[in-house]
Each structure stands twice: as structure tokens, then as C-alpha cells.
Amino acid sequence: MNAELAAVAEQSNNPELWNNQDAARQLLQKKSGLEKTLADFAALESEYNTLAELAADAPDDPDIASAALDLAARAHAAKFITLFNEPADQAGAFLFIQAGAGGTEAQDWAQMLSRMYVRWAERHGFGVETVEEHPGDTAGLKSATFRISGDRAYGWLKNEIGVHRLVRISPFDSAARRHTSFASVAVSPDIDDNIEININDKDLRTDTYRASGAGGQHVNKTDSAVRITHLPTNIVVTCQNERSQIQNRETAMKILRGKLYELEMQKRAEAADAQKSAQKKIEWGSQIRSYVLQPYQLVKDLRTDTENTNPAAVLDGDLDEFMLSMLQK
């Protein structure tokens, strides 16, 4: 990482860099991120040295022992930063949640998943913006799109792609029967211009429509929402949260670029080894995790066998152990 920072610093000293303000800004952001990561590692090392000195003088001090355990946990998490090696791993992310078949049950599950990921993002200090939501017929969500802003958000979230299964006693069933619900999660990077994605305008079909939502004069009176279809791949992206059609189109294009990048990475992974591809297609056969609330309490990742017997904590955003287990795989 020191070598990478030195290379970036050398590039930033090139006077010609400033002929392209966007490239200069992105390079400086990368430089700042590397400097912060190295500073964090240095701080952990300094804290370790301090605790080692204190422990030598007071080996039985419970406060020192507690601080050491906390430091060990933070150091354990920090080491996984080095596993984010793909070009887009440092980027923010677009998170897509889609209810499966099953009506209200599945739509309520989609909303629970949305809350889980929002809580996880907030715990990590990431920004969360709702790009689009389609409410369920009775409760929950049919689908939702979120923009997660922050360093390495995509690197953390990319292995959440797949189908998530919920087993519980349904709050919508008067007979209190157990139901199984499904919802799919997709993730694409919020990539910048450092990653080249070529999109031909001739390959796009753009439609505008009236935004749906809870209300407001703007929502009811203008066709500001945008739907873009990439004809070669049949990928469809939409955005309706911005106040103007132009802004919605810009956001939709960023989502499209991220989806095309994710598609290309998936193709490369499958070409390298179809059996070991972490980027599986979003279909019911690619179930990755089960959340069982009844008759017992268990969340299990089917790819790594990681388990947690406290589903309430997981659904409140405690996902790091599952994400870290995939990063180590």
C-alpha cells in the first residue's frame, strides 16, 4: 500500500494532471483514501505499543484487558481492507432489493431487508440515499433502490448478491402459520470515470413517466421519472427521486454504468471458474442466506456456513461477520 501511495503521489505531482480537473480530483481522492488507510494502520500499531507498555506494568488490570480485546477486534476487521483489490471495490454502491413471489409476505420481507442494509450502512458511517421505492400493495415494498456512499461500500456489499430467505410465523396470517418468503438483493458499483464503461447512445431507449410516491405537487404534476433500457443486454434502470428529469437521467446513467460493470465482472468470474464465481445471477436458485425466526432462531450463510443465533441483531444491521467470511473465502 505504501508503494501504491508513492505511485499516486508521483502522478499527482505531474503538472499536466491539472489539465483535466475531474481526473485530478479523483486522483487526489484516491491519494487521500490511501493516506487515511495507512494512518489508521499506524494508529492501531501505536495503540498496540501503548497497551503493551501498560500491560507490562499492570498485567491484571481489567480495563487494559478490555481495551486489548477491543483493539484486537478492530485490527482483525482492518486487515480485510487489503482484500479489496478490484478496481471498483473502493467505490460507493447501488443496492437493489426486489420482493419475490408471495405478495404481502415477500413485500414485507423486502422492507425488512431494506431496513437491515440501511442500518448496516449507518453503523459504518456511510451515506444512504433512496433512489426509488415501490410500495407493496398492502404493506412492505415491491422493490427499492438505494445509493450507499462511502469508501469501499461496494467492496463490502458485493457479496450480498443473491436470494435471501425468511422463515417466520406470519404477522399477516390469522391462523399464525409459518411462512417462507424470498427477496433478491443485487449490488452494482457507483463507479467514477477512472473505470471506463463505453455506452453507445444508439443502444439506449429512454422513457419518462410520472413519479409515484407519497405525495407533493411535483410528484403529481410532472413526468420527471426516467427509465433507461440498454437494448443489447436488456438491462433496465430507473430513477425518480430527483426533482428534475435531467438529474434523474444522470443518476439512472450512473446506475446503468455500474450494472454493466457488474455484468462484465460476472462474465469474467464465470469464465475463470463457473463453480467458484461469487457473483451469482439473481434468481431463486442462487439462495445465499436463510433467516429463520421460527421454530428456532438462526441466520445461516449457505456459502460459508457462517451462523448467528441472534436474528434480531442481524436484522438490525449486524452483518459484518457474514461479509468478512465471504471476503476470506
mmCIF file of C-alpha atoms in Angstrom:
data_model
loop_
_atom_site.group_PDB
_atom_site.id
_atom_site.type_symbol
_atom_site.label_atom_id
_atom_site.label_comp_id
_atom_site.label_asym_id
_atom_site.label_seq_id
_atom_site.Cartn_x
_atom_site.Cartn_y
_atom_site.Cartn_z
ATOM 1 C CA MET A 1 0.000 0.000 0.000
ATOM 2 C CA ASN A 2 2.959 2.330 0.629
ATOM 3 C CA ALA A 3 4.161 1.636 -2.920
ATOM 4 C CA GLU A 4 0.693 2.407 -4.302
ATOM 5 C CA LEU A 5 0.582 5.681 -2.373
ATOM 6 C CA ALA A 6 4.033 6.629 -3.670
ATOM 7 C CA ALA A 7 2.893 5.971 -7.254
ATOM 8 C CA VAL A 8 -0.270 8.038 -6.778
ATOM 9 C CA ALA A 9 1.736 10.858 -5.181
ATOM 10 C CA GLU A 10 4.079 10.874 -8.156
ATOM 11 C CA GLN A 11 1.131 11.123 -10.538
ATOM 12 C CA SER A 12 -0.354 13.997 -8.533
ATOM 13 C CA ASN A 13 2.892 15.948 -8.977
ATOM 14 C CA ASN A 14 2.546 15.856 -12.758
ATOM 15 C CA PRO A 15 1.614 19.426 -13.890
ATOM 16 C CA GLU A 16 -0.331 18.051 -16.862
ATOM 17 C CA LEU A 17 -2.733 16.329 -14.495
ATOM 18 C CA TRP A 18 -4.455 19.629 -13.819
ATOM 19 C CA ASN A 19 -5.492 19.918 -17.454
ATOM 20 C CA ASN A 20 -8.283 17.508 -16.509
ATOM 21 C CA GLN A 21 -9.947 18.739 -13.338
ATOM 22 C CA ASP A 22 -12.103 15.622 -12.902
ATOM 23 C CA ALA A 23 -9.111 13.285 -13.216
ATOM 24 C CA ALA A 24 -7.139 15.443 -10.784
ATOM 25 C CA ARG A 25 -9.987 15.392 -8.263
ATOM 26 C CA GLN A 26 -10.356 11.622 -8.489
ATOM 27 C CA LEU A 27 -6.620 11.049 -8.111
ATOM 28 C CA LEU A 28 -6.477 13.280 -5.045
ATOM 29 C CA GLN A 29 -9.455 11.428 -3.558
ATOM 30 C CA LYS A 30 -7.614 8.138 -4.073
ATOM 31 C CA LYS A 31 -4.474 9.614 -2.523
ATOM 32 C CA SER A 32 -6.480 10.848 0.464
ATOM 33 C CA GLY A 33 -8.075 7.422 0.907
ATOM 34 C CA LEU A 34 -4.708 5.654 0.862
ATOM 35 C CA GLU A 35 -3.275 8.156 3.337
ATOM 36 C CA LYS A 36 -6.228 7.614 5.666
ATOM 37 C CA THR A 37 -5.892 3.827 5.486
ATOM 38 C CA LEU A 38 -2.175 3.972 6.277
ATOM 39 C CA ALA A 39 -2.840 6.445 9.087
ATOM 40 C CA ASP A 40 -5.449 4.075 10.540
ATOM 41 C CA PHE A 41 -2.956 1.196 10.461
ATOM 42 C CA ALA A 42 -0.320 3.425 12.120
ATOM 43 C CA ALA A 43 -2.806 4.418 14.832
ATOM 44 C CA LEU A 44 -3.591 0.770 15.544
ATOM 45 C CA GLU A 45 0.120 -0.007 15.830
ATOM 46 C CA SER A 46 0.662 2.944 18.169
ATOM 47 C CA GLU A 47 -2.273 1.901 20.340
ATOM 48 C CA TYR A 48 -0.911 -1.642 20.492
ATOM 49 C CA ASN A 49 2.507 -0.415 21.642
ATOM 50 C CA THR A 50 0.907 1.758 24.316
ATOM 51 C CA LEU A 51 -1.251 -1.085 25.636
ATOM 52 C CA ALA A 52 1.750 -3.436 25.662
ATOM 53 C CA GLU A 53 3.663 -0.994 27.856
ATOM 54 C CA LEU A 54 0.711 -0.532 30.206
ATOM 55 C CA ALA A 55 0.126 -4.286 30.435
ATOM 56 C CA ALA A 56 3.761 -4.826 31.383
ATOM 57 C CA ASP A 57 3.261 -2.570 34.414
ATOM 58 C CA ALA A 58 -0.246 -3.767 35.322
ATOM 59 C CA PRO A 59 -0.855 -7.214 33.806
ATOM 60 C CA ASP A 60 -4.056 -7.813 35.784
ATOM 61 C CA ASP A 61 -5.785 -4.503 35.041
ATOM 62 C CA PRO A 62 -9.286 -5.355 33.654
ATOM 63 C CA ASP A 63 -9.519 -2.044 31.776
ATOM 64 C CA ILE A 64 -6.342 -2.800 29.875
ATOM 65 C CA ALA A 65 -7.611 -6.290 29.075
ATOM 66 C CA SER A 66 -10.889 -4.856 27.789
ATOM 67 C CA ALA A 67 -9.044 -2.280 25.664
ATOM 68 C CA ALA A 68 -6.849 -5.036 24.234
ATOM 69 C CA LEU A 69 -9.872 -7.091 23.194
ATOM 70 C CA ASP A 70 -11.402 -4.053 21.506
ATOM 71 C CA LEU A 71 -8.132 -3.329 19.701
ATOM 72 C CA ALA A 72 -7.886 -6.939 18.537
ATOM 73 C CA ALA A 73 -11.377 -6.788 17.054
ATOM 74 C CA ARG A 74 -10.618 -3.545 15.193
ATOM 75 C CA ALA A 75 -7.302 -4.876 13.932
ATOM 76 C CA HIS A 76 -9.000 -8.056 12.739
ATOM 77 C CA ALA A 77 -11.514 -6.039 10.713
ATOM 78 C CA ALA A 78 -8.879 -3.622 9.382
ATOM 79 C CA LYS A 79 -6.766 -6.345 7.809
ATOM 80 C CA PHE A 80 -9.542 -7.133 5.321
ATOM 81 C CA ILE A 81 -9.061 -3.744 3.675
ATOM 82 C CA THR A 82 -6.198 -5.342 1.753
ATOM 83 C CA LEU A 83 -8.650 -7.815 0.181
ATOM 84 C CA PHE A 84 -10.456 -5.076 -1.755
ATOM 85 C CA ASN A 85 -8.418 -5.490 -4.931
ATOM 86 C CA GLU A 86 -10.928 -4.983 -7.751
ATOM 87 C CA PRO A 87 -10.971 -1.525 -9.393
ATOM 88 C CA ALA A 88 -14.500 -0.812 -8.163
ATOM 89 C CA ASP A 89 -14.050 -2.141 -4.614
ATOM 90 C CA GLN A 90 -13.213 1.343 -3.318
ATOM 91 C CA ALA A 91 -16.404 2.839 -4.760
ATOM 92 C CA GLY A 92 -19.827 3.526 -3.351
ATOM 93 C CA ALA A 93 -22.654 1.207 -4.303
ATOM 94 C CA PHE A 94 -26.169 0.973 -5.624
ATOM 95 C CA LEU A 95 -28.224 -1.579 -3.688
ATOM 96 C CA PHE A 96 -31.336 -3.119 -5.265
ATOM 97 C CA ILE A 97 -33.915 -5.121 -3.319
ATOM 98 C CA GLN A 98 -36.749 -6.968 -5.045
ATOM 99 C CA ALA A 99 -39.590 -8.863 -3.354
ATOM 100 C CA GLY A 100 -40.117 -12.394 -4.604
ATOM 101 C CA ALA A 101 -43.357 -14.178 -5.295
ATOM 102 C CA GLY A 102 -45.728 -14.290 -2.367
ATOM 103 C CA GLY A 103 -47.490 -10.945 -2.230
ATOM 104 C CA THR A 104 -47.592 -9.186 1.136
ATOM 105 C CA GLU A 105 -45.296 -11.707 2.854
ATOM 106 C CA ALA A 106 -42.476 -11.198 0.365
ATOM 107 C CA GLN A 107 -43.036 -7.437 0.188
ATOM 108 C CA ASP A 108 -42.795 -7.134 3.984
ATOM 109 C CA TRP A 109 -39.579 -9.183 3.851
ATOM 110 C CA ALA A 110 -38.170 -6.828 1.204
ATOM 111 C CA GLN A 111 -38.824 -3.904 3.540
ATOM 112 C CA MET A 112 -37.132 -5.733 6.426
ATOM 113 C CA LEU A 113 -34.076 -6.307 4.229
ATOM 114 C CA SER A 114 -34.070 -2.636 3.227
ATOM 115 C CA ARG A 115 -34.020 -1.592 6.867
ATOM 116 C CA MET A 116 -31.267 -4.125 7.637
ATOM 117 C CA TYR A 117 -28.937 -2.729 4.985
ATOM 118 C CA VAL A 118 -29.709 0.884 5.844
ATOM 119 C CA ARG A 119 -28.880 0.163 9.496
ATOM 120 C CA TRP A 120 -25.662 -1.599 8.445
ATOM 121 C CA ALA A 121 -24.650 1.381 6.295
ATOM 122 C CA GLU A 122 -25.375 3.828 9.109
ATOM 123 C CA ARG A 123 -23.212 1.785 11.500
ATOM 124 C CA HIS A 124 -20.302 2.172 9.076
ATOM 125 C CA GLY A 125 -20.846 5.884 8.617
ATOM 126 C CA PHE A 126 -21.977 5.510 5.004
ATOM 127 C CA GLY A 127 -24.417 7.912 3.421
ATOM 128 C CA VAL A 128 -27.748 6.423 2.328
ATOM 129 C CA GLU A 129 -29.984 7.909 -0.348
ATOM 130 C CA THR A 130 -33.240 6.376 -1.547
ATOM 131 C CA VAL A 131 -33.183 6.402 -5.344
ATOM 132 C CA GLU A 132 -36.509 4.681 -5.828
ATOM 133 C CA GLU A 133 -39.130 2.776 -3.848
ATOM 134 C CA HIS A 134 -42.253 0.940 -4.977
ATOM 135 C CA PRO A 135 -44.585 0.339 -2.001
ATOM 136 C CA GLY A 136 -46.279 -3.012 -1.569
ATOM 137 C CA ASP A 137 -49.971 -3.477 -2.223
ATOM 138 C CA THR A 138 -50.808 -3.827 1.483
ATOM 139 C CA ALA A 139 -47.515 -3.492 3.333
ATOM 140 C CA GLY A 140 -43.789 -3.550 2.683
ATOM 141 C CA LEU A 141 -42.013 -2.870 -0.601
ATOM 142 C CA LYS A 142 -42.192 -4.403 -4.050
ATOM 143 C CA SER A 143 -38.721 -3.042 -4.796
ATOM 144 C CA ALA A 144 -36.253 -0.404 -3.645
ATOM 145 C CA THR A 145 -33.002 1.122 -4.854
ATOM 146 C CA PHE A 146 -30.514 2.796 -2.504
ATOM 147 C CA ARG A 147 -27.315 4.689 -3.151
ATOM 148 C CA ILE A 148 -24.709 3.879 -0.486
ATOM 149 C CA SER A 149 -21.940 6.478 -0.359
ATOM 150 C CA GLY A 150 -18.611 5.867 1.325
ATOM 151 C CA ASP A 151 -15.168 4.312 0.874
ATOM 152 C CA ARG A 152 -15.352 0.610 -0.008
ATOM 153 C CA ALA A 153 -19.147 0.392 0.252
ATOM 154 C CA TYR A 154 -19.216 -1.734 -2.909
ATOM 155 C CA GLY A 155 -16.320 -3.876 -1.695
ATOM 156 C CA TRP A 156 -18.312 -4.739 1.414
ATOM 157 C CA LEU A 157 -21.692 -5.200 -0.253
ATOM 158 C CA LYS A 158 -20.816 -7.032 -3.470
ATOM 159 C CA ASN A 159 -21.043 -10.476 -1.869
ATOM 160 C CA GLU A 160 -24.609 -9.825 -0.702
ATOM 161 C CA ILE A 161 -25.857 -10.505 -4.233
ATOM 162 C CA GLY A 162 -28.394 -13.330 -4.306
ATOM 163 C CA VAL A 163 -31.644 -14.518 -2.801
ATOM 164 C CA HIS A 164 -32.384 -14.113 0.916
ATOM 165 C CA ARG A 165 -34.894 -16.482 2.564
ATOM 166 C CA LEU A 166 -37.040 -15.720 5.622
ATOM 167 C CA VAL A 167 -38.893 -18.305 7.725
ATOM 168 C CA ARG A 168 -41.279 -16.992 10.401
ATOM 169 C CA ILE A 169 -44.776 -17.058 11.847
ATOM 170 C CA SER A 170 -46.584 -14.643 9.568
ATOM 171 C CA PRO A 171 -47.990 -11.484 11.191
ATOM 172 C CA PHE A 172 -50.443 -11.360 8.281
ATOM 173 C CA ASP A 173 -51.838 -14.875 8.814
ATOM 174 C CA SER A 174 -54.721 -15.051 11.287
ATOM 175 C CA ALA A 175 -54.030 -18.763 11.731
ATOM 176 C CA ALA A 176 -50.449 -17.987 12.852
ATOM 177 C CA ARG A 177 -48.911 -20.395 10.361
ATOM 178 C CA ARG A 178 -45.241 -20.476 9.433
ATOM 179 C CA HIS A 179 -44.386 -18.885 6.080
ATOM 180 C CA THR A 180 -41.281 -18.837 3.890
ATOM 181 C CA SER A 181 -40.571 -15.646 1.949
ATOM 182 C CA PHE A 182 -37.929 -14.692 -0.587
ATOM 183 C CA ALA A 183 -36.375 -11.437 -1.742
ATOM 184 C CA SER A 184 -33.410 -10.838 -4.013
ATOM 185 C CA VAL A 185 -30.529 -8.435 -3.493
ATOM 186 C CA ALA A 186 -28.397 -7.001 -6.294
ATOM 187 C CA VAL A 187 -25.454 -4.623 -5.978
ATOM 188 C CA SER A 188 -23.543 -2.576 -8.527
ATOM 189 C CA PRO A 189 -20.722 -0.068 -8.014
ATOM 190 C CA ASP A 190 -21.218 3.687 -8.107
ATOM 191 C CA ILE A 191 -18.224 3.975 -10.395
ATOM 192 C CA ASP A 192 -16.360 7.095 -11.445
ATOM 193 C CA ASP A 193 -14.635 7.930 -14.714
ATOM 194 C CA ASN A 194 -11.479 6.034 -13.723
ATOM 195 C CA ILE A 195 -13.267 2.849 -14.811
ATOM 196 C CA GLU A 196 -14.103 3.018 -18.488
ATOM 197 C CA ILE A 197 -17.572 1.838 -19.481
ATOM 198 C CA ASN A 198 -18.468 2.528 -23.102
ATOM 199 C CA ILE A 199 -22.174 3.105 -23.732
ATOM 200 C CA ASN A 200 -23.432 3.906 -27.220
ATOM 201 C CA ASP A 201 -26.384 6.293 -27.256
ATOM 202 C CA LYS A 202 -27.892 4.202 -30.072
ATOM 203 C CA ASP A 203 -28.141 1.295 -27.632
ATOM 204 C CA LEU A 204 -30.369 3.219 -25.222
ATOM 205 C CA ARG A 205 -34.115 3.704 -25.071
ATOM 206 C CA THR A 206 -35.217 6.413 -22.654
ATOM 207 C CA ASP A 207 -38.784 6.691 -21.357
ATOM 208 C CA THR A 208 -40.194 9.276 -18.981
ATOM 209 C CA TYR A 209 -43.170 8.835 -16.700
ATOM 210 C CA ARG A 210 -44.872 10.418 -13.732
ATOM 211 C CA ALA A 211 -43.106 9.704 -10.464
ATOM 212 C CA SER A 212 -45.020 7.724 -7.874
ATOM 213 C CA GLY A 213 -44.727 8.471 -4.202
ATOM 214 C CA ALA A 214 -46.352 9.656 -1.038
ATOM 215 C CA GLY A 215 -47.399 12.997 -2.446
ATOM 216 C CA GLY A 216 -46.276 16.517 -3.187
ATOM 217 C CA GLN A 217 -47.200 18.772 -6.053
ATOM 218 C CA HIS A 218 -44.047 17.950 -8.016
ATOM 219 C CA VAL A 219 -44.663 14.216 -7.780
ATOM 220 C CA ASN A 220 -48.214 14.560 -9.009
ATOM 221 C CA LYS A 221 -47.796 17.008 -11.877
ATOM 222 C CA THR A 222 -44.565 16.341 -13.798
ATOM 223 C CA ASP A 223 -43.218 13.445 -15.846
ATOM 224 C CA SER A 224 -39.779 13.664 -14.224
ATOM 225 C CA ALA A 225 -39.080 9.974 -13.610
ATOM 226 C CA VAL A 226 -36.735 8.300 -16.093
ATOM 227 C CA ARG A 227 -36.468 4.710 -17.298
ATOM 228 C CA ILE A 228 -33.474 3.734 -19.456
ATOM 229 C CA THR A 229 -33.240 0.413 -21.276
ATOM 230 C CA HIS A 230 -29.876 -0.832 -22.531
ATOM 231 C CA LEU A 231 -31.011 -2.724 -25.619
ATOM 232 C CA PRO A 232 -28.039 -5.125 -26.105
ATOM 233 C CA THR A 233 -28.332 -6.503 -22.558
ATOM 234 C CA ASN A 234 -31.981 -5.626 -21.824
ATOM 235 C CA ILE A 235 -30.873 -4.037 -18.534
ATOM 236 C CA VAL A 236 -33.486 -1.553 -17.306
ATOM 237 C CA VAL A 237 -32.700 1.184 -14.774
ATOM 238 C CA THR A 238 -34.999 3.813 -13.318
ATOM 239 C CA CYS A 239 -34.758 6.882 -11.111
ATOM 240 C CA GLN A 240 -37.483 9.139 -9.787
ATOM 241 C CA ASN A 241 -36.185 10.709 -6.574
ATOM 242 C CA GLU A 242 -34.630 13.840 -8.097
ATOM 243 C CA ARG A 243 -36.670 16.960 -8.801
ATOM 244 C CA SER A 244 -35.787 17.225 -12.483
ATOM 245 C CA GLN A 245 -35.784 14.836 -15.400
ATOM 246 C CA ILE A 246 -32.164 15.778 -16.172
ATOM 247 C CA GLN A 247 -30.999 14.843 -12.669
ATOM 248 C CA ASN A 248 -32.945 11.591 -12.765
ATOM 249 C CA ARG A 249 -31.335 10.703 -16.087
ATOM 250 C CA GLU A 250 -27.845 11.393 -14.720
ATOM 251 C CA THR A 251 -28.470 9.111 -11.738
ATOM 252 C CA ALA A 252 -30.027 6.425 -13.947
ATOM 253 C CA MET A 253 -26.966 6.511 -16.212
ATOM 254 C CA LYS A 254 -24.672 6.039 -13.196
ATOM 255 C CA ILE A 255 -26.751 3.028 -12.162
ATOM 256 C CA LEU A 256 -26.554 1.645 -15.704
ATOM 257 C CA ARG A 257 -22.767 2.050 -15.821
ATOM 258 C CA GLY A 258 -22.494 0.187 -12.519
ATOM 259 C CA LYS A 259 -24.765 -2.632 -13.703
ATOM 260 C CA LEU A 260 -22.792 -3.036 -16.931
ATOM 261 C CA TYR A 261 -19.563 -3.173 -14.912
ATOM 262 C CA GLU A 262 -21.067 -5.798 -12.601
ATOM 263 C CA LEU A 263 -22.236 -7.820 -15.614
ATOM 264 C CA GLU A 264 -18.742 -7.776 -17.100
ATOM 265 C CA MET A 265 -17.171 -8.833 -13.779
ATOM 266 C CA GLN A 266 -19.694 -11.655 -13.522
ATOM 267 C CA LYS A 267 -18.817 -12.861 -17.026
ATOM 268 C CA ARG A 268 -15.110 -12.809 -16.217
ATOM 269 C CA ALA A 269 -15.610 -14.691 -12.950
ATOM 270 C CA GLU A 270 -17.755 -17.339 -14.613
ATOM 271 C CA ALA A 271 -15.265 -17.707 -17.453
ATOM 272 C CA ALA A 272 -12.427 -18.216 -14.956
ATOM 273 C CA ASP A 273 -14.291 -20.758 -12.861
ATOM 274 C CA ALA A 274 -18.071 -21.071 -13.013
ATOM 275 C CA GLN A 275 -18.192 -23.094 -9.822
ATOM 276 C CA LYS A 276 -16.303 -20.545 -7.721
ATOM 277 C CA SER A 277 -17.933 -17.407 -9.075
ATOM 278 C CA ALA A 278 -19.005 -15.203 -6.150
ATOM 279 C CA GLN A 279 -21.142 -13.022 -8.409
ATOM 280 C CA LYS A 280 -24.107 -15.303 -8.997
ATOM 281 C CA LYS A 281 -27.128 -14.465 -11.070
ATOM 282 C CA ILE A 282 -30.132 -13.056 -9.293
ATOM 283 C CA GLU A 283 -32.530 -15.970 -9.461
ATOM 284 C CA TRP A 284 -34.298 -18.186 -6.955
ATOM 285 C CA GLY A 285 -31.710 -20.931 -7.402
ATOM 286 C CA SER A 286 -28.941 -18.734 -6.006
ATOM 287 C CA GLN A 287 -30.168 -18.520 -2.412
ATOM 288 C CA ILE A 288 -27.272 -17.343 -0.257
ATOM 289 C CA ARG A 289 -28.657 -16.880 3.250
ATOM 290 C CA SER A 290 -31.527 -18.068 5.429
ATOM 291 C CA TYR A 291 -33.061 -16.075 8.273
ATOM 292 C CA VAL A 292 -35.098 -18.402 10.498
ATOM 293 C CA LEU A 293 -37.201 -16.760 13.224
ATOM 294 C CA GLN A 294 -39.447 -19.775 13.984
ATOM 295 C CA PRO A 295 -39.375 -22.559 15.109
ATOM 296 C CA TYR A 296 -35.792 -21.699 16.148
ATOM 297 C CA GLN A 297 -33.547 -18.627 15.891
ATOM 298 C CA LEU A 298 -30.770 -18.807 13.291
ATOM 299 C CA VAL A 299 -29.248 -16.864 10.428
ATOM 300 C CA LYS A 300 -27.034 -19.030 8.219
ATOM 301 C CA ASP A 301 -24.977 -18.141 5.154
ATOM 302 C CA LEU A 302 -25.145 -21.127 2.847
ATOM 303 C CA ARG A 303 -21.859 -20.276 1.084
ATOM 304 C CA THR A 304 -19.586 -20.142 4.130
ATOM 305 C CA ASP A 305 -21.710 -21.897 6.809
ATOM 306 C CA THR A 306 -21.359 -18.791 8.991
ATOM 307 C CA GLU A 307 -24.134 -18.775 11.607
ATOM 308 C CA ASN A 308 -25.617 -16.325 14.080
ATOM 309 C CA THR A 309 -28.265 -17.316 16.630
ATOM 310 C CA ASN A 310 -29.417 -13.725 17.160
ATOM 311 C CA PRO A 311 -31.528 -12.852 14.075
ATOM 312 C CA ALA A 312 -32.776 -9.650 15.721
ATOM 313 C CA ALA A 313 -29.226 -8.266 15.807
ATOM 314 C CA VAL A 314 -28.567 -9.314 12.211
ATOM 315 C CA LEU A 315 -31.787 -7.701 11.002
ATOM 316 C CA ASP A 316 -30.707 -4.560 12.853
ATOM 317 C CA GLY A 317 -27.605 -4.351 10.654
ATOM 318 C CA ASP A 318 -25.079 -6.653 12.372
ATOM 319 C CA LEU A 319 -23.813 -8.159 9.106
ATOM 320 C CA ASP A 320 -20.051 -7.817 9.346
ATOM 321 C CA GLU A 321 -19.322 -11.433 10.294
ATOM 322 C CA PHE A 322 -21.111 -12.649 7.153
ATOM 323 C CA MET A 323 -19.376 -10.129 4.913
ATOM 324 C CA LEU A 324 -15.946 -10.834 6.411
ATOM 325 C CA SER A 325 -16.390 -14.581 5.998
ATOM 326 C CA MET A 326 -17.010 -14.049 2.267
ATOM 327 C CA LEU A 327 -14.006 -11.768 1.920
ATOM 328 C CA GLN A 328 -11.824 -14.528 3.377
ATOM 329 C CA LYS A 329 -13.258 -17.225 1.145
#
